[in-house]
Coordinates of C-alpha atoms and ligand atoms in Angstrom, one line a residue:
M1 CA 27.1 20.9 -159.4
T2 CA 26.7 20.0 -155.3
D3 CA 25.5 22.7 -153.5
L4 CA 28.5 24.2 -151.6
I5 CA 27.3 25.4 -147.7
L6 CA 29.5 27.4 -145.5
F7 CA 29.5 26.6 -142.1
W8 CA 31.0 29.4 -139.8
H9 CA 32.1 28.2 -136.2
R10 CA 32.5 30.7 -133.6
R11 CA 31.7 29.2 -130.1
D12 CA 31.0 25.3 -131.3
L13 CA 34.6 24.3 -132.2
R14 CA 33.4 21.3 -133.0
I15 CA 32.0 18.3 -135.7
A16 CA 29.8 16.2 -133.1
D17 CA 26.7 17.1 -131.9
N18 CA 26.0 20.7 -133.5
V19 CA 22.8 22.0 -134.3
G20 CA 23.9 24.1 -137.7
L21 CA 26.1 21.6 -139.2
T22 CA 24.2 18.9 -138.9
A23 CA 21.3 20.9 -140.5
A24 CA 24.0 21.9 -143.2
R25 CA 24.7 18.3 -143.8
E26 CA 21.1 17.6 -144.0
R27 CA 20.6 19.8 -146.8
T28 CA 23.8 19.1 -148.9
S29 CA 26.8 16.6 -148.8
K30 CA 29.5 19.7 -150.1
V31 CA 29.8 21.7 -146.3
V32 CA 32.7 23.4 -145.5
G33 CA 33.7 25.1 -141.8
I34 CA 35.2 28.3 -141.8
F35 CA 36.5 30.4 -138.8
C36 CA 37.1 34.0 -139.1
L37 CA 39.9 35.7 -136.9
D38 CA 38.3 38.6 -135.6
P39 CA 40.3 41.7 -134.6
G40 CA 37.2 43.2 -133.0
I41 CA 37.9 40.4 -130.8
L42 CA 41.6 39.5 -130.7
D43 CA 42.4 43.4 -130.8
Q44 CA 40.4 44.0 -127.5
D45 CA 42.6 44.9 -124.2
D46 CA 40.7 41.9 -122.3
V47 CA 42.1 38.7 -124.3
A48 CA 43.5 36.1 -122.5
P49 CA 47.0 34.5 -123.7
A50 CA 45.3 31.3 -121.9
R51 CA 42.2 31.6 -124.0
V52 CA 43.5 32.3 -127.2
M53 CA 46.2 28.8 -126.9
Y54 CA 42.5 26.9 -126.2
L55 CA 41.3 28.2 -128.9
I56 CA 44.1 28.1 -131.6
G57 CA 44.6 24.5 -130.3
S58 CA 40.8 23.7 -131.0
L59 CA 40.7 24.9 -134.4
A60 CA 44.2 23.1 -135.1
A61 CA 41.9 19.8 -133.5
L62 CA 38.6 21.1 -135.6
E63 CA 40.9 21.0 -139.1
K64 CA 41.8 17.5 -138.0
R65 CA 38.2 16.9 -137.8
Y66 CA 37.7 17.9 -140.9
S67 CA 39.8 16.6 -142.9
E68 CA 39.1 13.1 -141.4
V69 CA 35.2 13.6 -142.5
G70 CA 36.5 14.5 -146.3
S71 CA 36.2 18.4 -146.0
Q72 CA 38.1 21.1 -145.0
L73 CA 38.4 24.1 -142.4
L74 CA 38.6 27.8 -144.0
I75 CA 40.6 30.4 -141.8
V76 CA 40.5 34.0 -142.4
K77 CA 41.2 37.1 -140.8
G78 CA 39.6 40.2 -140.7
S79 CA 36.0 41.7 -140.2
P80 CA 33.8 38.9 -140.2
D81 CA 31.2 41.0 -142.6
Q82 CA 33.4 41.0 -144.9
A83 CA 35.5 38.1 -144.6
I84 CA 32.2 35.8 -144.8
P85 CA 30.3 37.1 -147.5
G86 CA 33.2 38.0 -149.7
L87 CA 34.8 33.8 -149.2
A88 CA 31.2 33.0 -150.1
K89 CA 31.2 34.9 -153.3
S90 CA 34.2 33.6 -154.6
L91 CA 33.4 30.0 -153.8
A92 CA 29.7 30.5 -155.1
A93 CA 29.1 29.1 -151.9
T94 CA 24.3 28.7 -151.7
A95 CA 24.0 29.0 -147.8
V96 CA 26.2 30.0 -145.0
F97 CA 25.0 28.5 -141.6
F98 CA 25.8 29.6 -138.3
N99 CA 24.9 29.0 -134.3
Q100 CA 24.0 32.2 -132.7
D101 CA 25.4 33.9 -129.6
V102 CA 23.9 36.1 -126.6
E103 CA 26.2 38.7 -126.8
P104 CA 25.7 42.4 -127.3
Y105 CA 28.6 42.1 -130.2
A106 CA 27.9 38.9 -131.5
K107 CA 24.4 39.7 -132.1
E108 CA 25.3 43.3 -133.8
R109 CA 28.4 41.2 -135.5
D110 CA 25.9 38.6 -137.2
R111 CA 23.3 41.4 -138.0
S112 CA 25.6 43.0 -139.8
V113 CA 26.9 39.8 -141.4
I114 CA 23.4 38.7 -142.5
E115 CA 23.1 41.9 -143.9
A116 CA 25.6 41.7 -146.2
L117 CA 24.8 37.8 -147.2
Q118 CA 21.3 38.9 -148.2
E119 CA 22.8 42.1 -150.1
S120 CA 25.0 39.4 -152.3
G121 CA 21.7 37.2 -152.3
I122 CA 23.2 34.5 -150.4
E123 CA 21.0 32.5 -148.2
V124 CA 21.6 32.1 -144.8
Q125 CA 20.7 30.6 -142.1
P126 CA 21.0 30.6 -137.9
F127 CA 20.8 27.9 -135.1
W128 CA 20.7 27.8 -131.4
D129 CA 23.2 25.1 -130.6
Q130 CA 25.4 26.4 -127.2
L131 CA 22.2 26.2 -124.6
L132 CA 19.9 23.3 -123.7
H133 CA 17.0 26.5 -124.0
P134 CA 17.8 29.1 -126.1
P135 CA 16.3 32.5 -124.9
K136 CA 12.6 32.8 -125.1
Q137 CA 12.4 29.4 -124.3
V138 CA 12.3 29.5 -120.3
M139 CA 10.1 32.7 -119.3
T140 CA 7.9 33.5 -116.6
N141 CA 4.2 32.9 -116.7
A142 CA 3.4 36.4 -118.1
G143 CA 6.0 36.3 -121.0
E144 CA 8.8 38.0 -119.0
P145 CA 12.6 37.2 -119.0
Y146 CA 13.3 35.4 -115.2
S147 CA 15.6 37.6 -113.1
V148 CA 15.6 35.2 -110.1
F149 CA 17.6 31.9 -110.6
T150 CA 15.6 29.2 -108.5
P151 CA 12.2 29.9 -110.6
F152 CA 14.4 30.1 -113.9
W153 CA 16.0 26.5 -112.7
R154 CA 12.6 25.2 -112.1
N155 CA 10.9 26.2 -115.2
W156 CA 14.3 25.3 -116.9
K157 CA 14.9 21.9 -115.1
A158 CA 11.2 20.8 -116.5
Q159 CA 11.7 21.4 -119.9
E160 CA 12.1 18.2 -122.0
K161 CA 16.4 18.4 -123.4
A162 CA 16.9 17.5 -126.7
A163 CA 19.4 14.3 -127.3
P164 CA 23.1 14.8 -128.4
L165 CA 22.9 15.1 -132.4
T166 CA 24.8 12.5 -134.6
T167 CA 28.6 13.2 -135.6
L168 CA 29.4 14.6 -139.3
A169 CA 30.4 11.9 -141.5
D170 CA 30.7 11.7 -145.1
V171 CA 31.2 15.3 -146.4
E172 CA 32.7 16.8 -149.7
G173 CA 35.1 19.6 -149.4
L174 CA 36.5 22.1 -151.5
T175 CA 38.3 20.6 -155.1
P176 CA 41.9 21.3 -155.1
S177 CA 41.3 24.4 -157.9
E178 CA 38.0 25.7 -155.3
Q179 CA 40.4 25.4 -152.8
E180 CA 43.3 27.6 -154.6
Q181 CA 40.1 30.3 -155.2
A182 CA 39.8 30.2 -151.8
Q183 CA 43.3 30.9 -150.9
A184 CA 43.0 33.6 -153.5
A185 CA 40.0 35.3 -151.6
G186 CA 41.8 35.3 -148.7
T187 CA 42.1 32.3 -146.5
I188 CA 45.2 31.8 -144.5
A189 CA 46.9 29.2 -142.7
L190 CA 45.8 28.9 -138.9
P191 CA 48.3 31.0 -137.1
T192 CA 49.7 30.2 -133.6
A193 CA 48.7 31.7 -130.3
K194 CA 52.5 33.5 -130.7
D195 CA 52.0 35.0 -134.3
L196 CA 48.7 36.7 -132.8
G197 CA 51.0 38.4 -130.5
F198 CA 50.1 35.5 -127.1
E199 CA 52.5 34.1 -125.3
W200 CA 51.5 30.9 -122.9
E201 CA 53.8 28.9 -121.2
H202 CA 51.9 27.0 -118.9
E203 CA 50.1 23.6 -119.7
L204 CA 46.7 24.1 -120.1
I205 CA 44.3 21.9 -117.6
L206 CA 42.1 21.1 -120.3
E207 CA 43.6 19.7 -123.6
P208 CA 42.1 21.6 -126.9
G209 CA 39.9 20.5 -128.9
E210 CA 36.6 17.7 -129.1
Q211 CA 38.4 14.6 -128.4
A212 CA 40.2 16.0 -125.0
A213 CA 36.8 17.4 -123.6
Q214 CA 34.6 14.3 -124.5
E215 CA 37.3 12.4 -122.5
R216 CA 37.0 14.7 -119.9
L217 CA 33.7 14.6 -119.7
E218 CA 33.5 11.0 -119.3
A219 CA 36.1 10.6 -116.3
F220 CA 34.4 13.3 -114.6
C221 CA 31.2 11.1 -115.3
D222 CA 32.7 8.3 -113.8
R223 CA 33.9 9.5 -110.9
A224 CA 33.8 12.9 -109.4
I225 CA 30.3 13.3 -110.3
Q226 CA 28.8 11.0 -108.1
E227 CA 30.3 13.2 -104.9
Y228 CA 30.4 16.8 -106.7
G229 CA 28.3 18.0 -104.1
E230 CA 31.0 17.6 -101.0
Q231 CA 33.5 18.2 -102.9
R232 CA 33.1 21.2 -105.5
N233 CA 33.5 23.4 -102.7
F234 CA 37.2 22.4 -101.9
P235 CA 40.1 24.3 -104.2
A236 CA 42.7 21.8 -103.5
V237 CA 40.7 18.6 -104.5
P238 CA 40.0 17.9 -108.4
G239 CA 36.1 17.5 -107.7
T240 CA 34.8 19.7 -110.4
S241 CA 34.8 18.9 -114.2
Q242 CA 37.1 21.6 -115.2
L243 CA 35.1 21.5 -118.5
S244 CA 34.5 25.4 -118.5
A245 CA 36.6 26.4 -121.8
A246 CA 35.4 23.2 -123.5
L247 CA 31.9 25.1 -122.6
K248 CA 33.0 28.5 -123.7
F249 CA 34.4 27.5 -126.7
G250 CA 31.9 24.4 -127.5
T251 CA 34.6 21.8 -128.3
I252 CA 31.9 19.6 -126.4
G253 CA 27.7 19.9 -126.9
I254 CA 26.0 21.0 -124.3
R255 CA 23.3 18.1 -125.2
T256 CA 26.3 15.5 -125.1
V257 CA 26.9 16.9 -121.8
W258 CA 23.6 16.7 -120.5
S259 CA 22.5 13.3 -121.3
A260 CA 26.1 11.7 -119.6
A261 CA 25.0 13.6 -116.7
E262 CA 21.3 12.5 -116.7
D263 CA 23.1 8.5 -118.0
V264 CA 24.8 8.9 -114.5
Y265 CA 21.8 9.4 -112.6
N266 CA 19.6 7.1 -114.4
R267 CA 22.1 4.0 -113.6
S268 CA 22.9 4.9 -109.4
R269 CA 20.4 3.9 -107.7
S270 CA 22.0 6.1 -104.8
D271 CA 20.3 9.1 -103.9
E272 CA 22.8 10.5 -102.9
T273 CA 24.6 10.3 -106.1
R274 CA 21.2 11.8 -107.6
Q275 CA 21.6 14.0 -105.8
N276 CA 25.0 15.1 -106.7
V277 CA 24.3 15.2 -110.2
Q278 CA 21.6 17.4 -109.7
T279 CA 24.0 19.5 -108.4
W280 CA 25.8 19.8 -111.2
Q281 CA 23.2 20.1 -113.7
Q282 CA 22.3 22.7 -111.7
E283 CA 25.4 24.6 -112.4
L284 CA 25.2 23.9 -116.0
C285 CA 21.8 25.7 -115.8
W286 CA 23.4 28.5 -114.2
R287 CA 25.4 29.1 -117.4
E288 CA 22.0 29.0 -119.2
F289 CA 20.5 31.7 -116.9
Y290 CA 23.6 33.6 -117.2
Q291 CA 23.2 34.2 -121.1
H292 CA 19.7 34.1 -121.0
A293 CA 20.0 37.7 -118.9
M294 CA 22.6 38.9 -121.0
F295 CA 20.6 38.1 -124.0
F296 CA 17.5 40.0 -122.4
F297 CA 19.4 43.2 -120.5
P298 CA 22.4 43.9 -122.6
E299 CA 23.3 46.6 -120.6
L300 CA 24.4 43.9 -117.6
A301 CA 27.9 43.4 -120.0
T302 CA 28.8 47.7 -118.7
G303 CA 27.2 48.3 -115.6
P304 CA 25.4 47.0 -112.7
Y305 CA 21.7 45.5 -112.5
R306 CA 20.4 46.7 -108.9
D307 CA 19.6 50.3 -107.9
P308 CA 22.1 50.9 -104.9
F309 CA 24.8 50.2 -107.2
K310 CA 24.4 53.1 -110.0
D311 CA 26.6 54.8 -108.8
F312 CA 28.4 53.7 -106.2
P313 CA 31.7 55.7 -104.6
W314 CA 33.6 52.9 -105.5
E315 CA 37.2 53.9 -104.1
N316 CA 39.4 52.5 -106.7
D317 CA 43.1 52.5 -105.1
Q318 CA 45.1 51.5 -108.0
E319 CA 47.6 50.1 -105.3
L320 CA 45.4 47.6 -103.5
F321 CA 44.2 46.7 -107.0
Q322 CA 47.3 45.9 -107.8
A323 CA 48.3 43.7 -104.9
W324 CA 44.9 42.0 -105.5
C325 CA 46.2 41.3 -109.2
E326 CA 49.6 40.1 -108.1
G327 CA 48.4 38.0 -105.3
K328 CA 50.0 40.1 -102.5
T329 CA 47.5 41.3 -100.3
G330 CA 48.6 39.4 -97.3
Y331 CA 45.1 37.3 -97.1
P332 CA 46.8 33.7 -98.0
I333 CA 43.3 32.5 -99.4
V334 CA 42.9 35.5 -102.0
D335 CA 46.5 35.4 -102.5
A336 CA 46.3 31.7 -103.3
A337 CA 44.0 31.6 -105.7
M338 CA 45.3 35.1 -108.1
R339 CA 48.3 33.1 -107.9
Q340 CA 46.2 30.5 -109.3
L341 CA 44.5 32.5 -112.1
N342 CA 47.8 34.0 -112.8
T343 CA 49.7 30.7 -113.4
I344 CA 47.3 28.3 -114.6
G345 CA 44.7 30.6 -116.7
W346 CA 41.9 29.1 -114.3
M347 CA 40.4 29.1 -110.8
H348 CA 38.4 27.3 -108.4
N349 CA 34.7 28.4 -108.4
R350 CA 35.1 28.6 -104.8
C351 CA 38.3 31.0 -104.9
R352 CA 36.8 33.3 -107.9
M353 CA 34.3 33.9 -105.1
I354 CA 36.4 34.8 -102.8
V355 CA 38.6 36.8 -103.9
A356 CA 35.5 38.7 -106.1
S357 CA 33.7 39.5 -102.7
F358 CA 37.5 40.4 -101.4
L359 CA 38.0 42.9 -104.6
T360 CA 34.4 44.8 -104.1
K361 CA 33.6 44.4 -100.1
D362 CA 37.2 44.9 -98.6
L363 CA 39.2 46.6 -101.2
I364 CA 35.5 48.8 -102.3
I365 CA 36.9 48.5 -105.7
D366 CA 34.6 47.8 -108.6
W367 CA 33.5 45.2 -110.0
R368 CA 34.3 45.7 -113.2
W369 CA 38.2 46.5 -112.7
G370 CA 37.9 42.2 -111.6
E371 CA 36.0 41.6 -114.2
K372 CA 37.9 42.9 -116.9
Y373 CA 41.2 41.2 -115.2
F374 CA 39.7 37.8 -115.1
M375 CA 38.7 38.4 -119.3
Q376 CA 42.8 39.3 -119.2
K377 CA 43.3 36.2 -117.7
L378 CA 40.7 33.0 -117.8
M379 CA 41.1 30.6 -120.4
D380 CA 37.6 30.0 -119.6
G381 CA 36.6 33.8 -119.7
D382 CA 33.0 34.2 -121.4
L383 CA 31.0 37.9 -120.9
S384 CA 28.0 36.1 -119.5
A385 CA 29.2 33.8 -117.0
N386 CA 32.3 36.3 -115.8
N387 CA 29.4 39.0 -115.2
G388 CA 27.0 37.0 -113.3
G389 CA 29.4 35.6 -111.2
W390 CA 30.9 39.4 -110.3
Q391 CA 27.4 40.9 -110.3
W392 CA 26.8 38.1 -107.8
S393 CA 29.6 38.6 -105.3
A394 CA 29.5 42.5 -105.7
S395 CA 25.9 42.1 -105.1
S396 CA 24.6 44.5 -107.8
G397 CA 23.2 41.6 -110.0
M398 CA 19.9 39.7 -110.1
D399 CA 19.6 38.4 -106.9
P400 CA 17.2 39.1 -104.1
K401 CA 19.9 38.7 -101.3
P402 CA 21.4 42.0 -100.9
L403 CA 24.7 41.7 -99.7
R404 CA 26.7 38.6 -99.5
I405 CA 30.4 39.4 -97.6
F406 CA 32.9 36.5 -97.3
N407 CA 35.7 36.5 -94.6
P408 CA 38.4 35.3 -95.7
A409 CA 39.3 33.2 -92.8
S410 CA 36.1 31.4 -92.1
Q411 CA 36.1 30.3 -95.8
S412 CA 39.8 28.8 -95.9
Q413 CA 38.9 27.2 -92.4
K414 CA 35.9 25.6 -93.6
F415 CA 37.3 24.7 -97.7
D416 CA 41.2 24.6 -97.1
P417 CA 41.2 23.6 -93.8
E418 CA 44.5 21.7 -94.2
G419 CA 45.8 24.4 -96.2
E420 CA 47.1 22.5 -99.0
Y421 CA 45.6 24.6 -101.2
I422 CA 47.4 27.9 -99.5
R423 CA 50.5 25.8 -99.4
E424 CA 50.3 24.6 -103.1
W425 CA 50.6 28.3 -104.3
L426 CA 51.6 30.2 -101.5
P427 CA 55.1 28.0 -101.7
E428 CA 56.7 31.0 -99.7
L429 CA 54.4 30.0 -96.6
K430 CA 54.8 26.2 -96.8
S431 CA 56.7 25.7 -93.5
L432 CA 53.7 27.8 -91.6
D433 CA 51.5 25.9 -89.2
T434 CA 48.5 25.3 -90.5
E435 CA 46.5 27.1 -87.9
L436 CA 48.2 30.5 -89.3
L437 CA 47.5 29.9 -92.7
V438 CA 44.0 29.2 -92.2
T439 CA 43.1 32.1 -89.7
G440 CA 45.4 34.3 -91.9
K441 CA 46.3 35.2 -88.2
I442 CA 50.6 35.0 -89.4
P443 CA 52.9 37.3 -87.3
D444 CA 54.5 40.4 -88.5
D445 CA 57.9 38.9 -87.6
E446 CA 56.9 35.6 -89.5
R447 CA 55.2 37.3 -92.8
D448 CA 58.9 39.0 -93.1
R449 CA 60.3 35.9 -92.5
C450 CA 58.6 34.4 -95.5
D451 CA 58.6 37.7 -97.3
Y452 CA 55.2 37.4 -97.1
P453 CA 53.2 41.3 -97.2
R454 CA 51.3 41.9 -93.6
P455 CA 47.7 42.4 -94.6
I456 CA 46.6 45.3 -96.6
V457 CA 43.4 46.2 -95.3
D458 CA 41.8 45.3 -92.0
H459 CA 39.2 42.6 -93.4
K460 CA 36.6 43.7 -90.1
Q461 CA 36.8 47.7 -90.4
R462 CA 36.1 47.4 -94.3
Q463 CA 33.5 45.7 -93.7
R464 CA 31.4 47.7 -91.7
Q465 CA 32.8 50.2 -93.7
F466 CA 30.9 48.5 -96.8
K467 CA 28.5 47.8 -95.0
E468 CA 27.6 52.0 -94.4
I469 CA 28.5 53.0 -97.7
Y470 CA 25.8 50.3 -98.8
Q471 CA 23.0 52.0 -96.6
Q472 CA 23.7 55.1 -97.9
Q473 CA 23.3 54.5 -101.3
R474 CA 19.8 52.5 -100.6
A475 CA 18.7 55.2 -98.7
A476 CA 19.6 57.6 -101.4
R477 CA 17.6 55.6 -104.0
Ligands
FAD1 P1 32.0 22.6 -112.6 O1 31.7 22.6 -111.3 O2 32.3 21.2 -113.2 O3 30.6 23.1 -113.6 C1 30.6 22.6 -114.8 C2 30.2 24.1 -115.9 O4 28.7 24.7 -115.3 C3 31.3 24.9 -116.1 O5 32.3 24.5 -117.0 C4 30.7 26.5 -116.0 O6 30.8 26.0 -117.7 C5 29.5 26.1 -115.8 N1 29.1 26.8 -114.4 C6 29.4 26.5 -112.9 N2 29.4 27.4 -112.2 C7 29.1 28.4 -113.3 C8 28.4 29.7 -112.4 N3 28.7 30.3 -111.4 N4 28.2 30.3 -113.5 C9 28.1 30.0 -114.8 N5 28.2 28.9 -115.1 C10 29.0 27.8 -114.6 N6 32.5 30.8 -115.5 C11 33.0 30.5 -116.9 O7 32.7 29.7 -117.4 N7 33.5 31.8 -117.2 C12 33.8 32.8 -116.3 O8 34.8 33.7 -116.9 C13 33.6 32.7 -115.2 N8 34.1 33.6 -114.1 C14 33.6 33.7 -113.0 C15 33.7 35.2 -112.2 C16 33.1 34.9 -111.0 C17 33.8 36.0 -109.8 C18 32.6 33.5 -110.5 C19 32.0 33.4 -109.1 C20 32.6 32.6 -111.2 C21 32.7 32.6 -112.9 N9 32.4 31.2 -113.7 C22 33.1 31.7 -114.3 C23 31.4 30.4 -113.1 C24 32.9 29.0 -112.3 O9 33.4 29.7 -111.3 C25 33.1 28.3 -113.4 O10 32.6 28.2 -114.6 C26 33.5 27.1 -113.1 O11 34.8 27.2 -111.7 C27 34.5 26.4 -113.8 O12 35.1 25.0 -113.7 P2 34.7 23.6 -113.8 O13 34.2 23.3 -115.2 O14 35.0 22.8 -113.3 O15 32.8 23.8 -113.0

């Protein structure tokens, strides 16, 4: 009988360019995929409906891919340390392979699954797939993890990158009687997001699945990447890849992404284009930097990195927070961004920085409130990137620059000079002069006429107040 390996998918929902899956196929021709719907994740109160839609859609696409290559994707629901070994035992699998993750919850979960499999005498093999360079591969000369981005980037960039792996092919799946056995052991049909209690009506900005991610990458490399450096800061312009959900769930392999960018770089004769490609590659490096940080400093997941923020006297006003969540602060660029998030489950990076600065520095609300709200809404919500982004914006993270306060008016004047983005997401302000929109200096009677709120705080005054609190905190430490 041919050896059976179960390949446990988690955030690698594809069959192309997948390290652990390729290794499984190299070992045996009989490889079956498995995905576990884990209540430990799905029952948390920070799960975004848009993210569940993307996940379920990508699992449906993955099921199809497996059947195209001759095998199956099995779905189970339950605690992974019971569901995975349970199925492996009943199918007499020789091994379970999977790709590792950096998050504290995932590391703990994997430890218990490995233990349970080993107790049952089933081989288990973890691999690294989601990063070009896994943790411990990019360290300082002293062998320490980096806490500052620029030297990390230099080291990371200089290291050789692996080429994309071949797509899984010619696989043997379960026989019909084995499929019945799997069902008896608890496999289920893939539920819908609604079955799991999540409602999402809006079209997703990136279609789920491997093929859509690949097509998006190709389209981005054909055009936008070549102007990325100039265009990426303008939220009204589709100047970024919008591949974040694909990278979060691994519907595309990071080696494939990197090599597509390298191709553009190598084909280009213009220094400017090359610079733009490199700027995008640097964003991929930020993604890895934050994942390495989460791996080495898991305490980041729950608290600040820098001392002055360890017991910061956040005001945490519930009403101000509510206004921020709903996009009703009276600051047009902030409100437009929050409405974009609430409507499509995604927000442009420039705007993520603006609203995060506003929540922490203007409203003096704990960055963890904003971090959680983002997780409840973002289709690409990812612990490492989200926590890194929030700590960067709050100035509580790994960053030598101490205080970063964004002025909403100058941000809109610079990055939405025609007010296009504001008009798109705040249609009630559509008819106002651009000057009023981008400076935010909208007279009260106009605000009332448009049914748009007055500013909930005064930016200048709050920024002064924040700085004072910050200086006191620093002096106290
Ligand atoms: P592109 O500009 O095309 O970048 C390509 C890829 O690089 C992205 O898809 C993403 O995987 C990665 N990337 C880009 N910028 C960053 C960054 N600053 N940090 C880490 N990775 C980056 N990104 C998430 O993927 N999930 C999050 O939950 C998340 N939360 C954020 C919260 C805050 C407060 C901030 C300031 C940023 C956050 N980001 C997060 C980073 C960034 O905003 C998004 O990755 C980006 O907007 C996604 O759009 P894109 O795919 O078009 O990016």
